[in-house]
CSV table of C-alpha atoms and ligand atoms in Angstrom, one decimal:
chain,number,residue,atom,x,y,z
A,1,UNK,CA,17.9,-3.5,6.0
A,2,UNK,CA,14.8,-5.5,4.7
A,3,UNK,CA,12.6,-3.1,2.9
A,4,UNK,CA,8.4,-4.0,2.2
A,5,UNK,CA,7.9,-4.0,-1.7
A,6,UNK,CA,4.9,-3.4,-3.3
A,7,UNK,CA,3.1,-4.0,-7.0
A,8,UNK,CA,-0.2,-2.8,-7.5
A,9,UNK,CA,-1.6,-3.9,-10.8
A,10,UNK,CA,-4.1,-2.1,-10.9
A,11,UNK,CA,-7.1,-2.8,-13.7
A,12,UNK,CA,-4.1,-3.9,-16.2
A,13,UNK,CA,-3.2,-8.1,-16.8
A,14,UNK,CA,-5.8,-10.8,-16.8
A,15,UNK,CA,-5.7,-13.8,-15.0
A,16,UNK,CA,-3.9,-16.2,-18.0
A,17,UNK,CA,-0.6,-13.7,-17.6
A,18,UNK,CA,-0.2,-13.9,-13.5
A,19,UNK,CA,1.1,-17.5,-14.5
A,20,UNK,CA,3.9,-16.4,-16.2
A,21,UNK,CA,5.1,-14.2,-14.3
A,22,UNK,CA,4.1,-15.2,-10.8
A,23,UNK,CA,6.4,-18.0,-11.4
A,24,UNK,CA,9.2,-15.5,-13.1
A,25,UNK,CA,8.9,-13.2,-9.8
A,26,UNK,CA,8.8,-16.1,-7.0
A,27,UNK,CA,12.7,-18.0,-9.7
A,28,UNK,CA,13.6,-14.8,-9.6
A,29,UNK,CA,13.4,-13.3,-6.1
A,30,UNK,CA,14.5,-16.2,-5.1
A,31,UNK,CA,16.0,-15.8,-1.7
A,32,UNK,CA,15.5,-12.5,-1.1
A,33,UNK,CA,15.9,-10.4,2.2
A,34,UNK,CA,13.2,-7.8,1.4
A,35,UNK,CA,8.1,-8.5,2.1
A,36,UNK,CA,6.9,-9.4,-1.7
A,37,UNK,CA,3.8,-8.8,-1.3
A,38,UNK,CA,1.4,-8.1,-5.6
A,39,UNK,CA,-1.6,-6.6,-5.3
A,40,UNK,CA,-2.4,-7.8,-8.8
A,41,UNK,CA,-7.3,-7.6,-9.7
A,42,UNK,CA,-10.3,-9.8,-7.7
A,43,UNK,CA,-9.8,-12.2,-10.7
A,44,UNK,CA,-6.5,-13.4,-10.7
A,45,UNK,CA,-5.8,-14.7,-7.0
A,46,UNK,CA,-6.9,-18.1,-7.9
A,47,UNK,CA,-3.8,-17.3,-9.9
A,48,UNK,CA,-1.1,-16.3,-7.9
A,49,UNK,CA,-2.7,-19.2,-4.1
A,50,UNK,CA,-0.9,-21.4,-7.7
A,51,UNK,CA,1.6,-20.7,-8.3
A,52,UNK,CA,3.6,-18.6,-5.7
A,53,UNK,CA,1.6,-20.4,-2.5
A,54,UNK,CA,4.6,-21.4,-0.5
A,55,UNK,CA,7.1,-19.0,-2.3
A,56,UNK,CA,8.5,-15.9,-0.8
A,57,UNK,CA,6.5,-13.7,-2.6
A,58,UNK,CA,3.3,-12.9,-0.7
A,59,UNK,CA,0.1,-11.0,-2.7
A,60,UNK,CA,-2.8,-9.2,-1.3
A,61,UNK,CA,-6.8,-7.7,-3.5
A,62,UNK,CA,-6.7,-3.7,-4.4
A,63,UNK,CA,-10.4,-3.6,-1.9
A,64,UNK,CA,-12.9,-5.1,0.1
A,65,UNK,CA,-16.2,-4.5,0.8
A,66,UNK,CA,-17.0,-2.8,4.1
A,67,UNK,CA,-19.6,-5.2,4.5
A,68,UNK,CA,-19.4,-8.6,5.9
A,69,UNK,CA,-21.9,-10.6,2.9
A,70,UNK,CA,-24.9,-10.2,2.0
A,71,UNK,CA,-27.4,-8.8,-1.1
A,72,UNK,CA,-24.7,-6.5,-1.9
A,73,UNK,CA,-23.9,-7.5,-6.7
A,74,UNK,CA,-20.8,-7.1,-7.5
A,75,UNK,CA,-19.1,-6.9,-4.3
A,76,UNK,CA,-16.4,-9.2,-2.3
A,77,UNK,CA,-15.4,-9.9,1.0
A,78,UNK,CA,-12.6,-9.5,3.4
A,79,UNK,CA,-12.8,-13.7,4.4
A,80,UNK,CA,-13.5,-14.6,-0.1
A,81,UNK,CA,-10.4,-13.4,-0.9
A,82,UNK,CA,-8.9,-15.5,2.3
A,83,UNK,CA,-10.4,-18.1,0.9
A,84,UNK,CA,-7.9,-17.0,-1.4
A,85,UNK,CA,-5.3,-17.5,-0.4
A,86,UNK,CA,-4.9,-13.6,0.4
A,87,UNK,CA,-3.3,-12.2,3.2
A,88,UNK,CA,-3.0,-8.1,2.2
A,89,UNK,CA,-5.7,-5.5,1.2
A,90,UNK,CA,-4.8,-2.0,-0.4
A,91,UNK,CA,-7.9,0.0,1.4
A,92,UNK,CA,-7.6,4.2,0.5
A,93,UNK,CA,-6.6,3.7,-2.7
A,94,UNK,CA,-6.3,7.5,-4.0
A,95,UNK,CA,-8.0,6.2,-6.9
A,96,UNK,CA,-11.3,5.0,-5.1
A,97,UNK,CA,-11.5,7.9,-2.8
A,98,UNK,CA,-11.4,9.5,-6.2
A,99,UNK,CA,-13.5,7.7,-8.6
A,100,UNK,CA,-15.5,6.0,-6.9
A,101,UNK,CA,-15.7,8.5,-3.8
A,102,UNK,CA,-14.8,6.2,-1.2
A,103,UNK,CA,-15.3,8.1,2.5
A,104,UNK,CA,-13.0,8.4,4.9
A,105,UNK,CA,-15.7,6.7,7.4
A,106,UNK,CA,-16.0,4.0,5.0
A,107,UNK,CA,-12.2,3.7,5.0
A,108,UNK,CA,-12.5,3.3,8.9
A,109,UNK,CA,-14.5,0.8,8.3
A,110,UNK,CA,-12.7,-1.2,4.4
A,111,UNK,CA,-10.2,-2.2,8.1
A,112,UNK,CA,-11.8,-2.8,10.2
A,113,UNK,CA,-13.6,-5.7,8.1
A,114,UNK,CA,-9.7,-6.6,7.1
A,115,UNK,CA,-7.9,-6.8,10.2
A,116,UNK,CA,-11.8,-9.0,12.1
A,117,UNK,CA,-10.7,-11.2,9.4
A,118,UNK,CA,-7.1,-11.6,9.5
A,119,UNK,CA,-6.0,-10.0,6.0
A,120,UNK,CA,-2.7,-7.3,6.4
A,121,UNK,CA,-3.6,-3.1,5.5
A,122,UNK,CA,-2.0,-1.1,3.6
A,123,UNK,CA,-3.7,2.4,4.1
A,124,UNK,CA,-2.7,5.1,0.9
A,125,UNK,CA,-3.4,8.7,2.7
A,126,UNK,CA,-2.1,11.5,0.4
A,127,UNK,CA,-2.8,15.5,-0.9
A,128,UNK,CA,-3.2,16.6,-4.4
A,129,UNK,CA,-1.2,19.1,-6.1
A,130,UNK,CA,-4.2,21.8,-5.4
A,131,UNK,CA,-3.4,20.9,-1.2
A,132,UNK,CA,0.5,21.1,-1.3
A,133,UNK,CA,0.1,24.6,-2.7
A,134,UNK,CA,-2.4,25.8,0.1
A,135,UNK,CA,0.6,24.8,1.9
A,136,UNK,CA,-2.2,22.2,3.5
A,137,UNK,CA,-0.4,18.7,2.7
A,138,UNK,CA,0.4,18.3,6.2
A,139,UNK,CA,-2.7,19.1,8.2
A,140,UNK,CA,-3.8,17.0,5.0
A,141,UNK,CA,-3.2,13.5,6.4
A,142,UNK,CA,-2.8,14.1,8.6
A,143,UNK,CA,-6.5,14.2,9.2
A,144,UNK,CA,-6.8,11.5,7.0
A,145,UNK,CA,-5.3,8.8,9.4
A,146,UNK,CA,-7.3,10.0,12.3
A,147,UNK,CA,-9.8,10.0,10.4
A,148,UNK,CA,-9.7,6.4,8.8
A,149,UNK,CA,-7.4,4.9,12.3
A,150,UNK,CA,-10.0,5.3,14.0
A,151,UNK,CA,-11.3,2.5,16.7
A,152,UNK,CA,-7.9,0.6,15.5
A,153,UNK,CA,-6.3,-1.0,18.4
A,154,UNK,CA,-2.4,-0.4,18.5
A,155,UNK,CA,-2.5,-3.9,18.8
A,156,UNK,CA,-3.5,-4.0,15.8
A,157,UNK,CA,-0.6,-1.5,13.9
A,158,UNK,CA,1.1,-4.0,13.8
A,159,UNK,CA,-1.3,-5.5,10.4
A,160,UNK,CA,-1.3,-2.1,8.9
A,161,UNK,CA,1.2,-0.1,5.9
A,162,UNK,CA,0.3,3.3,6.3
A,163,UNK,CA,1.7,4.2,2.1
A,164,UNK,CA,2.5,7.6,1.7
A,165,UNK,CA,1.2,8.3,-1.9
A,166,UNK,CA,0.8,11.9,-3.0
A,167,UNK,CA,-1.5,11.7,-5.9
A,168,UNK,CA,1.0,14.5,-8.3
A,169,UNK,CA,3.2,12.3,-8.3
A,170,UNK,CA,0.9,8.9,-9.0
A,171,UNK,CA,1.1,7.7,-12.4
A,172,UNK,CA,3.0,11.0,-13.8
A,173,UNK,CA,6.2,10.1,-13.6
A,174,UNK,CA,7.4,13.5,-11.3
A,175,UNK,CA,8.0,10.4,-7.4
A,176,UNK,CA,8.2,13.4,-4.7
A,177,UNK,CA,11.5,14.3,-3.8
A,178,UNK,CA,13.5,12.6,-0.8
A,179,UNK,CA,13.1,15.7,1.4
A,180,UNK,CA,9.6,15.8,0.0
A,181,UNK,CA,9.3,11.7,1.2
A,182,UNK,CA,10.6,12.4,4.7
A,183,UNK,CA,9.4,14.5,5.4
A,184,UNK,CA,6.0,13.5,5.3
A,185,UNK,CA,6.6,10.2,7.1
A,186,UNK,CA,8.4,11.5,9.5
A,187,UNK,CA,5.0,13.6,10.2
A,188,UNK,CA,2.6,11.0,10.0
A,189,UNK,CA,4.8,8.4,12.5
A,190,UNK,CA,4.3,11.9,14.6
A,191,UNK,CA,0.6,11.7,14.6
A,192,UNK,CA,0.9,8.4,15.1
A,193,UNK,CA,2.7,8.8,18.2
A,194,UNK,CA,0.3,11.3,19.0
A,195,UNK,CA,-2.8,9.3,18.1
A,196,UNK,CA,-1.2,5.9,20.0
A,197,UNK,CA,2.5,5.7,21.6
A,198,UNK,CA,6.9,6.8,21.0
A,199,UNK,CA,6.4,3.1,20.4
A,200,UNK,CA,3.7,3.3,17.3
A,201,UNK,CA,4.5,5.5,15.6
A,202,UNK,CA,8.3,4.5,15.6
A,203,UNK,CA,7.5,0.9,14.5
A,204,UNK,CA,5.1,1.9,12.6
A,205,UNK,CA,5.8,0.5,9.0
A,206,UNK,CA,5.5,3.6,6.2
A,207,UNK,CA,6.4,3.2,2.3
A,208,UNK,CA,6.5,5.6,0.0
A,209,UNK,CA,4.3,5.2,-4.0
A,210,UNK,CA,3.6,7.6,-6.6
A,211,UNK,CA,6.0,7.3,-10.1
A,212,UNK,CA,8.0,4.7,-8.3
A,213,UNK,CA,10.9,2.9,-10.9
A,214,UNK,CA,14.5,1.7,-11.9
A,215,UNK,CA,15.9,5.4,-12.5
A,216,UNK,CA,14.5,6.0,-8.9
A,217,UNK,CA,13.6,3.4,-5.8
A,218,UNK,CA,17.5,3.3,-5.0
A,219,UNK,CA,17.7,6.8,-3.5
A,220,UNK,CA,14.5,7.1,-3.1
A,221,UNK,CA,14.9,4.5,-0.1
A,222,UNK,CA,18.4,5.0,0.1
A,223,UNK,CA,16.8,7.0,4.3
A,224,UNK,CA,16.1,4.1,7.0
A,225,UNK,CA,12.3,6.1,8.0
A,226,UNK,CA,11.5,4.7,4.7
A,227,UNK,CA,10.2,1.2,4.8
A,228,UNK,CA,9.4,-0.1,1.4
A,229,UNK,CA,7.9,1.1,-2.3
A,230,UNK,CA,4.3,1.2,-3.7
A,231,UNK,CA,4.4,0.6,-7.1
A,232,UNK,CA,2.4,0.7,-10.5
A,233,UNK,CA,2.9,1.3,-13.7
A,234,UNK,CA,6.3,-0.2,-12.8
A,235,UNK,CA,5.6,-3.7,-11.2
A,236,UNK,CA,3.6,-5.1,-14.6
A,237,UNK,CA,7.6,-5.5,-16.0
A,238,UNK,CA,8.3,-8.3,-13.6
A,239,UNK,CA,12.1,-7.6,-14.7
A,240,UNK,CA,12.2,-4.5,-13.5
A,241,UNK,CA,9.5,-4.8,-10.3
A,242,UNK,CA,12.0,-8.6,-9.5
A,243,UNK,CA,15.0,-5.7,-9.4
A,244,UNK,CA,13.6,-3.3,-7.4
A,245,UNK,CA,12.7,-6.9,-4.7
A,246,UNK,CA,16.0,-8.8,-4.9
A,247,UNK,CA,17.8,-5.6,-4.1
A,248,UNK,CA,20.2,-5.6,-0.2
A,249,UNK,CA,19.2,-2.9,0.9
B,301,13P,P1,2.8,4.2,-9.9
B,301,13P,O1,4.3,3.9,-9.5
B,301,13P,O2,2.5,3.9,-11.4
B,301,13P,O3,2.6,5.6,-11.0
B,301,13P,O4,1.2,4.6,-9.0
B,301,13P,C1,1.0,5.1,-7.9
B,301,13P,C2,0.3,4.4,-7.1
B,301,13P,O5,-1.0,4.0,-7.2
B,301,13P,C3,0.8,2.3,-6.3
B,301,13P,O6,-0.7,2.1,-5.7
């Protein structure tokens, strides 16, 4: 079955490092049935355009402004990344929510801006360890979905991938158990079913992220309800990432 394999570089690598990475990934994954997406920093996007156009690898950004244009020093708009051939954007990553104080209201505005500009959205949701320990993880994720998807139409969900990334599993080497992942992804589907329709819940693309690596990706992706993975640290090694991308699931 086709899976979605996404690499989030975060603030790692230099633009000059993307050319060998992109060429290698495109070659190694040629003919793969999976959807392969990399999200390097903004500064790498023109390199991505040069070396990934026409390949089986799509690319996107890790963030956008909620505004279209204007006096917003240092911000990058949806149309700017689109102009560089990006087709995806990650929105609401927990690192942005925590470090840059991004609220659900802002995340919601960013999703609308991205969709209005024809971008596909990778919307990250995920609970902290404290929330999980307080047994509020399911309620927390439902509320994040309710707030983040407010005003998004059902026919726009085709352009939205939900990434379940429990914060305690990110960069810790401690992935969630398969049971936890499946239970949360089913909860996400149920909530989307409640918000939209049974069809929307069933057809929604939901991926898992948090310490995915060569040792655990197969197990995580073995369940049908998991449509893919969002890989941080392990995607920086092009050989390792290519293995996950070309697997026949
Ligand atoms: P790690 O794979 O490094 O845990 O990062 C996950 C992540 O945050 C991807 O967006």
